[in-house]
Short mmCIF file of C-alpha atoms in Angstrom, two decimals:
data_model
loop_
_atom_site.label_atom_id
_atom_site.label_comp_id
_atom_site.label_asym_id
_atom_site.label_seq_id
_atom_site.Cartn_x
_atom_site.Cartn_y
_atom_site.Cartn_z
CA UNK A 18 54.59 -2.43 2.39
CA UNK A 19 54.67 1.51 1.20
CA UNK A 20 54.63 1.53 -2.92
CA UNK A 21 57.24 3.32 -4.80
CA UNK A 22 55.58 5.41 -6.99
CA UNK A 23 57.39 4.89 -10.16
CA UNK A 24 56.42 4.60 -13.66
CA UNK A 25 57.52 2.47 -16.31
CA UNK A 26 56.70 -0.03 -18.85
CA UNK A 27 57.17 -3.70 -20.16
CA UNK A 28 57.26 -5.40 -23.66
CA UNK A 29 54.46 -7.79 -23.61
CA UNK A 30 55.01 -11.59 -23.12
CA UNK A 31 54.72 -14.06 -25.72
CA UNK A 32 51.25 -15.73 -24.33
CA UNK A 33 49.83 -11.47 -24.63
CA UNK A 34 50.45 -11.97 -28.30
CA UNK A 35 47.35 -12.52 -29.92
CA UNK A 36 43.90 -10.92 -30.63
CA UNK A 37 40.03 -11.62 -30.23
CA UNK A 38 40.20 -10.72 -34.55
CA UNK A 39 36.72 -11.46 -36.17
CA UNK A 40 37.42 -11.85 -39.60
CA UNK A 41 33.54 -11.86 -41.07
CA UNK A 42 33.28 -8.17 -39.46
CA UNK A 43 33.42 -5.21 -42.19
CA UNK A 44 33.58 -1.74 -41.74
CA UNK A 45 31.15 0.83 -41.93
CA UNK A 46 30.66 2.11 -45.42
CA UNK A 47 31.03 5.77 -44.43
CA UNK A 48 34.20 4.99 -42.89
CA UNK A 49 35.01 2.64 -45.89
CA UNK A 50 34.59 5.60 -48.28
CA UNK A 51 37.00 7.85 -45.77
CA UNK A 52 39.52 5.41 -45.79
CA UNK A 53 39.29 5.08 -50.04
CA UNK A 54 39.65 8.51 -50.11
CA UNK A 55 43.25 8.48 -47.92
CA UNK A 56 43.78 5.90 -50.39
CA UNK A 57 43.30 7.75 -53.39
CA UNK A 58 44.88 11.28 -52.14
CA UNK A 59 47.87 12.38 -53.92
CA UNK A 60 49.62 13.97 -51.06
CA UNK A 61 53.30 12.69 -50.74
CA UNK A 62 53.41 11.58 -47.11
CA UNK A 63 56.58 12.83 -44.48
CA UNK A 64 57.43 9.58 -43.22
CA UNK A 65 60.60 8.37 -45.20
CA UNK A 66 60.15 4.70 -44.91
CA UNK A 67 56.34 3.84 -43.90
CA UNK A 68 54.39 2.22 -46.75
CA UNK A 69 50.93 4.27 -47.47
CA UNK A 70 49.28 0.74 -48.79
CA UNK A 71 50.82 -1.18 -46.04
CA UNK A 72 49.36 2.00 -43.62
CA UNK A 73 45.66 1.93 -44.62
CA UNK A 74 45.92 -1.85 -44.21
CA UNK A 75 46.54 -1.56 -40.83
CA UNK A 76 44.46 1.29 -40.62
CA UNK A 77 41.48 -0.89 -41.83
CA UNK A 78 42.24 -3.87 -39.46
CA UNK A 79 41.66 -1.47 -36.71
CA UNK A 80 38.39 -0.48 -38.11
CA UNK A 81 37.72 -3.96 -38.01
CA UNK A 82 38.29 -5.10 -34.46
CA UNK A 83 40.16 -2.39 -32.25
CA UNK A 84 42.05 -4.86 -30.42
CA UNK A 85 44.12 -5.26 -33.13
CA UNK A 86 45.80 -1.83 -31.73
CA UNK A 87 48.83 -3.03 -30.14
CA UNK A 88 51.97 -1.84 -28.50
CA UNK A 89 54.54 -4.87 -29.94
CA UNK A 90 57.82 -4.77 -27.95
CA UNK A 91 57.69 -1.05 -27.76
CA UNK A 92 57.21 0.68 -24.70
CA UNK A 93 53.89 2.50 -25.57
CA UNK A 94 51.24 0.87 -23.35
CA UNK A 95 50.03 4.49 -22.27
CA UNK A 96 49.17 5.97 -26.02
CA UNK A 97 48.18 2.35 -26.84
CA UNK A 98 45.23 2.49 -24.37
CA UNK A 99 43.73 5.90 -25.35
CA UNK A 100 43.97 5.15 -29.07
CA UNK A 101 42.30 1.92 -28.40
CA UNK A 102 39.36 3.96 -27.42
CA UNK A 103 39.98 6.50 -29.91
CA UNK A 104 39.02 3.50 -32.49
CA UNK A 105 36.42 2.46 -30.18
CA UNK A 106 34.77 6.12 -29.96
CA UNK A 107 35.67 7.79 -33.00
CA UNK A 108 36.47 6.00 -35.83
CA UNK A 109 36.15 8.58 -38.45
CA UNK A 110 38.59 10.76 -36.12
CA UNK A 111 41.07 8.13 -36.06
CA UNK A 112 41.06 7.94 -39.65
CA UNK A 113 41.44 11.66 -40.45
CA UNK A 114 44.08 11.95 -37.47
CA UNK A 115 46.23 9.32 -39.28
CA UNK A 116 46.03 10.93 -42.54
CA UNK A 117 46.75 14.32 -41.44
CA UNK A 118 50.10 12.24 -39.53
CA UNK A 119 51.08 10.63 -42.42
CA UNK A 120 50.90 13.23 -45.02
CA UNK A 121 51.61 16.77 -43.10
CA UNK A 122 53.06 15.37 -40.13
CA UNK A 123 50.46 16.60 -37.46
CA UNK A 124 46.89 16.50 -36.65
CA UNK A 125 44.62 18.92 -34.95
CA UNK A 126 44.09 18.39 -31.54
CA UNK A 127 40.63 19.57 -29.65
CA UNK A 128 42.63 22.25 -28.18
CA UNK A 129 46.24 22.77 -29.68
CA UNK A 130 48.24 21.14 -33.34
CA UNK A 131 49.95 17.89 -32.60
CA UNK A 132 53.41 18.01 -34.73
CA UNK A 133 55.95 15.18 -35.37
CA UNK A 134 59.37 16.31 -35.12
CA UNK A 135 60.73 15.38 -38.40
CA UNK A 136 64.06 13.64 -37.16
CA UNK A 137 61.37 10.82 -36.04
CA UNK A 138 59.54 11.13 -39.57
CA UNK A 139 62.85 10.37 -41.26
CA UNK A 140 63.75 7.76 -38.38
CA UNK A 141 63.78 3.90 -39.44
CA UNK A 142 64.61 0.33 -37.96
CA UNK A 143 62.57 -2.39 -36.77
CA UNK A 144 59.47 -0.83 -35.42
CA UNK A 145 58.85 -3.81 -33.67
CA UNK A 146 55.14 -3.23 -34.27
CA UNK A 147 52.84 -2.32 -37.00
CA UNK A 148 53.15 0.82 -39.01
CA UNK A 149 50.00 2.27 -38.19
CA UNK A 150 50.78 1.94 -34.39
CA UNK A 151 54.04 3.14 -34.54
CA UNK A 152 53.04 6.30 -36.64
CA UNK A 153 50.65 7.39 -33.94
CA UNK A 154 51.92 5.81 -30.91
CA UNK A 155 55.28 7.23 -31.42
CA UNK A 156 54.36 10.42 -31.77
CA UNK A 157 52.29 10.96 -29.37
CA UNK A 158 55.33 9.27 -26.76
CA UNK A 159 58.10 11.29 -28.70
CA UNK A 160 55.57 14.80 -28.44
CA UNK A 161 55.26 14.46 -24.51
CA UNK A 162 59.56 13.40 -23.78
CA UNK A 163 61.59 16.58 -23.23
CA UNK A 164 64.97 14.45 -22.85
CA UNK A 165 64.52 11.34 -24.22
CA UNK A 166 63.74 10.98 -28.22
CA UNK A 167 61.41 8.14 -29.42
CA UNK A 168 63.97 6.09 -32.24
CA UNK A 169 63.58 2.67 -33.59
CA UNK A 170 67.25 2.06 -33.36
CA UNK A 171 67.46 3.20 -29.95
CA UNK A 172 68.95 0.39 -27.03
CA UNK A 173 66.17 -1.36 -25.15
CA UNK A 174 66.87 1.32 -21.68
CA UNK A 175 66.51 4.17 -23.97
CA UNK A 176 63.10 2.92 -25.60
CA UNK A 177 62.02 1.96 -21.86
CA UNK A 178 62.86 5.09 -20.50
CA UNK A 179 61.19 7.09 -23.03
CA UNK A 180 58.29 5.13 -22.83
CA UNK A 181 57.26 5.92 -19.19
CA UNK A 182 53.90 7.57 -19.40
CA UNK A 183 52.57 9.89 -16.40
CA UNK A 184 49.12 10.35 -15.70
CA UNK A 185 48.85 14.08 -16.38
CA UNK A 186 50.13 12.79 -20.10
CA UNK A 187 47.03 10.21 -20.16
CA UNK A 188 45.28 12.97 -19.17
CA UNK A 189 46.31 15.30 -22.03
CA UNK A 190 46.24 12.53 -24.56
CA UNK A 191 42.03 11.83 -23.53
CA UNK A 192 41.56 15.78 -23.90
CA UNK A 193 43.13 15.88 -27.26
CA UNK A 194 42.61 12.88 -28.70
CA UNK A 195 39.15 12.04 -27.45
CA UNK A 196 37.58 15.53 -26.50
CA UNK A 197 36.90 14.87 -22.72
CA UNK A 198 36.66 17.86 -20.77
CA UNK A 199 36.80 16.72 -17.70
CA UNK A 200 40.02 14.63 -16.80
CA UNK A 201 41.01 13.73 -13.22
CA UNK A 202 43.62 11.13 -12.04
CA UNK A 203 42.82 8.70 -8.82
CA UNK A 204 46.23 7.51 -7.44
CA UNK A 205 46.72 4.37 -4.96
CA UNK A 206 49.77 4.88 -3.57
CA UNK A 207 48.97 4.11 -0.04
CA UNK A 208 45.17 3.76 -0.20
CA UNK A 209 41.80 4.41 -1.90
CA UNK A 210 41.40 1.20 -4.29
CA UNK A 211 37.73 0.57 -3.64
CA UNK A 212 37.19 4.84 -4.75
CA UNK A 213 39.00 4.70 -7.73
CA UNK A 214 37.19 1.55 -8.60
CA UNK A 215 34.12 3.46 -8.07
CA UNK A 216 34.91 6.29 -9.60
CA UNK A 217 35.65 3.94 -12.71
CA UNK A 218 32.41 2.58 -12.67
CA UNK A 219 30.94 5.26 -12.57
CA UNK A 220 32.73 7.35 -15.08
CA UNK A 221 32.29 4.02 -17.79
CA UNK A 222 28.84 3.76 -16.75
CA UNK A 223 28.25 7.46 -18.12
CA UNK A 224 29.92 6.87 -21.06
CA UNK A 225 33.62 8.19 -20.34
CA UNK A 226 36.72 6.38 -20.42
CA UNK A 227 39.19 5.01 -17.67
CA UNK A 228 42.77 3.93 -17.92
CA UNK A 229 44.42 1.59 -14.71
CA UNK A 230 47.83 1.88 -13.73
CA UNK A 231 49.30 -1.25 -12.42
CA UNK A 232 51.91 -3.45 -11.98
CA UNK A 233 51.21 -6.24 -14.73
CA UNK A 234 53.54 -9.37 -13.47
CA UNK A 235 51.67 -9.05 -10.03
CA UNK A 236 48.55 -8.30 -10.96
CA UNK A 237 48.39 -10.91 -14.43
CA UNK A 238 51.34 -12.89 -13.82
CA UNK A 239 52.03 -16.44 -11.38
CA UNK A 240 53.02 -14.09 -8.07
CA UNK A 241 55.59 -16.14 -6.26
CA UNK A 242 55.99 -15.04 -3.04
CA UNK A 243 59.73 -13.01 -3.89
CA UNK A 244 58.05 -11.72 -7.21
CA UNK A 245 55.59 -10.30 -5.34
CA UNK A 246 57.73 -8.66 -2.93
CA UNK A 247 59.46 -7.10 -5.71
CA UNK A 248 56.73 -6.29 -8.30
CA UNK A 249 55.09 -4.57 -5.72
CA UNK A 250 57.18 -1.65 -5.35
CA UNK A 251 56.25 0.34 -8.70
CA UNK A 252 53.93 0.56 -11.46
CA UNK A 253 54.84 -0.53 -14.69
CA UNK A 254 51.81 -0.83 -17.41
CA UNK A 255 48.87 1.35 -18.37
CA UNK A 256 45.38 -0.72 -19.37
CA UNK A 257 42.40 0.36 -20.57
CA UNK A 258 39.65 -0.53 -18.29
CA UNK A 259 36.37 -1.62 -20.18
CA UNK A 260 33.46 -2.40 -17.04
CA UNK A 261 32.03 -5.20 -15.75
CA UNK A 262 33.36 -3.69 -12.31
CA UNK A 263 32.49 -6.04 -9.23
CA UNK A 264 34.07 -6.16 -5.94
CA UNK A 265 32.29 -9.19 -4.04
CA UNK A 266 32.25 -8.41 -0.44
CA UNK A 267 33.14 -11.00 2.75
CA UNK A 268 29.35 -11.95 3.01
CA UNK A 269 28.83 -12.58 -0.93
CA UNK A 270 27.55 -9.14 -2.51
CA UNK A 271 28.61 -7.31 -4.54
CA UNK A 272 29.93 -3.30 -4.10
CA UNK A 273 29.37 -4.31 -0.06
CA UNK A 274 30.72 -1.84 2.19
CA UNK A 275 32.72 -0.88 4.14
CA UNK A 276 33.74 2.15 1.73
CA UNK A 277 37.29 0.80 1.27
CA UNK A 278 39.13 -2.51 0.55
CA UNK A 279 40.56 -4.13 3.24
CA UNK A 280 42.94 -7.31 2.99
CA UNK A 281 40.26 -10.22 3.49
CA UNK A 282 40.82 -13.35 1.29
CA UNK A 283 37.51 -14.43 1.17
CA UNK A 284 36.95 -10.93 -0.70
CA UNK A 285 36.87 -10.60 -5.05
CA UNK A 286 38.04 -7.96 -7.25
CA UNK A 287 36.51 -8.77 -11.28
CA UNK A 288 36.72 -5.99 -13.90
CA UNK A 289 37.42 -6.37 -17.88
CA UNK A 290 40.35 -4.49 -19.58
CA UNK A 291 42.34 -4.31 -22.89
CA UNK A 292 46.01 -4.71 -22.78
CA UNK A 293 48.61 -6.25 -25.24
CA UNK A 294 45.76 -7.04 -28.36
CA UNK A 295 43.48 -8.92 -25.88
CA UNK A 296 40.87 -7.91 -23.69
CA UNK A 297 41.60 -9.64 -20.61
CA UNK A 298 39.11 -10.31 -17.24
CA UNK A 299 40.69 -9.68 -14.17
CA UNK A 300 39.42 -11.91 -10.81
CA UNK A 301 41.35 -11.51 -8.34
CA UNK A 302 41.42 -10.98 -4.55
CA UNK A 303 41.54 -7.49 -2.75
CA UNK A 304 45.13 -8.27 -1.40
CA UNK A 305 46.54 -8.27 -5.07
CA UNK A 306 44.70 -5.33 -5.89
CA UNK A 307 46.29 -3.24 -3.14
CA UNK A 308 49.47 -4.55 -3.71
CA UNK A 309 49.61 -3.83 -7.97
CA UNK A 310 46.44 -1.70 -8.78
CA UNK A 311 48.07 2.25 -8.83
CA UNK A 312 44.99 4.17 -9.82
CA UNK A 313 43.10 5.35 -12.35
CA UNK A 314 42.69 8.33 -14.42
CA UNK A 315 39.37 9.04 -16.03
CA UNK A 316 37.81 11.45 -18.91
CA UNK A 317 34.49 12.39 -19.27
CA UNK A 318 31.82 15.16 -19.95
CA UNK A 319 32.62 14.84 -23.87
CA UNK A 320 32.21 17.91 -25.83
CA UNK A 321 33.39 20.55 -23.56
CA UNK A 322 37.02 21.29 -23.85
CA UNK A 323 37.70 24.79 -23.68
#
């Protein structure tokens, strides 16, 4: 069956909400002392009803263990995977980008001034996640929608529809945020799995970064034969994908040709990925993978944005 290609995005399920937290872990003491100093700045921050101490807490926790980055029942899964390797990457960057947020309301980009409109500085309700993510994760979603504001308040299809995140924004988001020149998107609409798996590898191998488009109740969830029928017919969830790419061929190796995936049972798909506070390891067959993987879009060749 043809996919639709259509983007949106889910609140995560109960069982997604958790994380692989290692409490014993401290930071870095250079990043320690950059995080004191936010601490200690006197600059009156633009966001009416965020707490500062509250902020840096959460600020800290992702210091700590990344996974702790995490979308809550907020459509965000797109920003939510680039910042996640924004803390990964660049610490010190994530840091001074959520200062600059929180007390002048923008942050320098590697090529243009991210600004926060200040109707969502002054916006308030139940984030639905914590402060830290919403600060950055919100703006980022609310800076890329030219009809539909980012608000707290706003009914569940408005928040939904303002979350939906196209790949030329993931795109943007990994030049900007991250610095990666180079920034190329690998749909799967009708074909060309086992290449953008590839390409993945690849790209994660030479130390870019990789975000997966898929549908997540076929792809993660129990796939009953009428879910699936449904679930396959759009996108709905960006991940981050970490490595550990395999595809196990029909005579038991792995990466076999032929140079695309065809529907064979007997065949494995295994990669790692973060999504919802977890990272999660993906094994399934080939047949799933057509059905709910949508593509990838990748960064790499840091250093060089022009």
């Amino acid at each position: 069956m043809r996919k639709e290609y259509l983007l949106a995005d889910i609140a995560p399920t109960p069982n997604h909400m958790r994380s692989d937290l290692n409490t014993t872990v401290t930071i870095d003491p250079s990043l320690d002392e950059r995080l004191a100093k936010f601490a200690r700045s006197s600059q009156t921050g633009v966001w009416n009803h965020l707490d500062k101490r509250q902020l840096i807490e959460d600020i800290r926790d992702r210091l700590i263990d990344p996974y702790q980055i995490q979308q809550g029942e907020q459509p965000f899964c797109g920003p939510a995977s680039v910042v996640f390797e924004l803390i990964r990457k660049q610490p010190a960057r994530y840091i001074d980008i959520c200062q600059s947020l929180y007390e002048y309301g923008s942050f320098d980009g590697y090529t243009k001034k991210i600004t926060v409109s200040g109707r969502l500085c002054r916006s308030y309700g139940n984030l639905r996640m914590a402060q830290a993510d919403w600060m950055l994760l919100a703006t980022l979603r609310d800076c890329a929608n030219t009809l539909v504001p980012v608000h707290p308040k706003a009914p569940k299809l408005i928040r939904e529809l303002g979350g939906i995140t196209k790949p030329w924004e993931i795109n943007g988001w990994v030049k900007e945020l991250l610095g990666y020149s180079t920034t190329k998107s690998h749909p799967t609409i009708l074909s060309g799995e086992f290449r953008a798996l590839q390409e993945a590898d690849s790209t994660i191998k030479a130390g870019g970064v990789v975000f997966g488009l898929i549908n997540s109740q076929g792809l993660l969830g129990s796939n009953s034969f009428i879910a699936s029928r449904f679930h396959r017919l759009y996108p709905n969830h960006w991940v981050t994908i970490l490595g550990n790419i395999s595809i196990l061929g029909t005579r038991g190796y792995a990466n076999e040709p032929p140079t695309k995936i065809t529907k064979n049972k007997q065949s494995r798909v295994q990669f790692d990925m973060y999504s919802w506070g977890r990272k999660i390891h993906v094994n399934t067959d080939v047949a799933t993978i057509k059905d709910f993987f949508w593509g990838v879009a990748v960064g790499k060749s840091f250093g060089d944005v022009i």
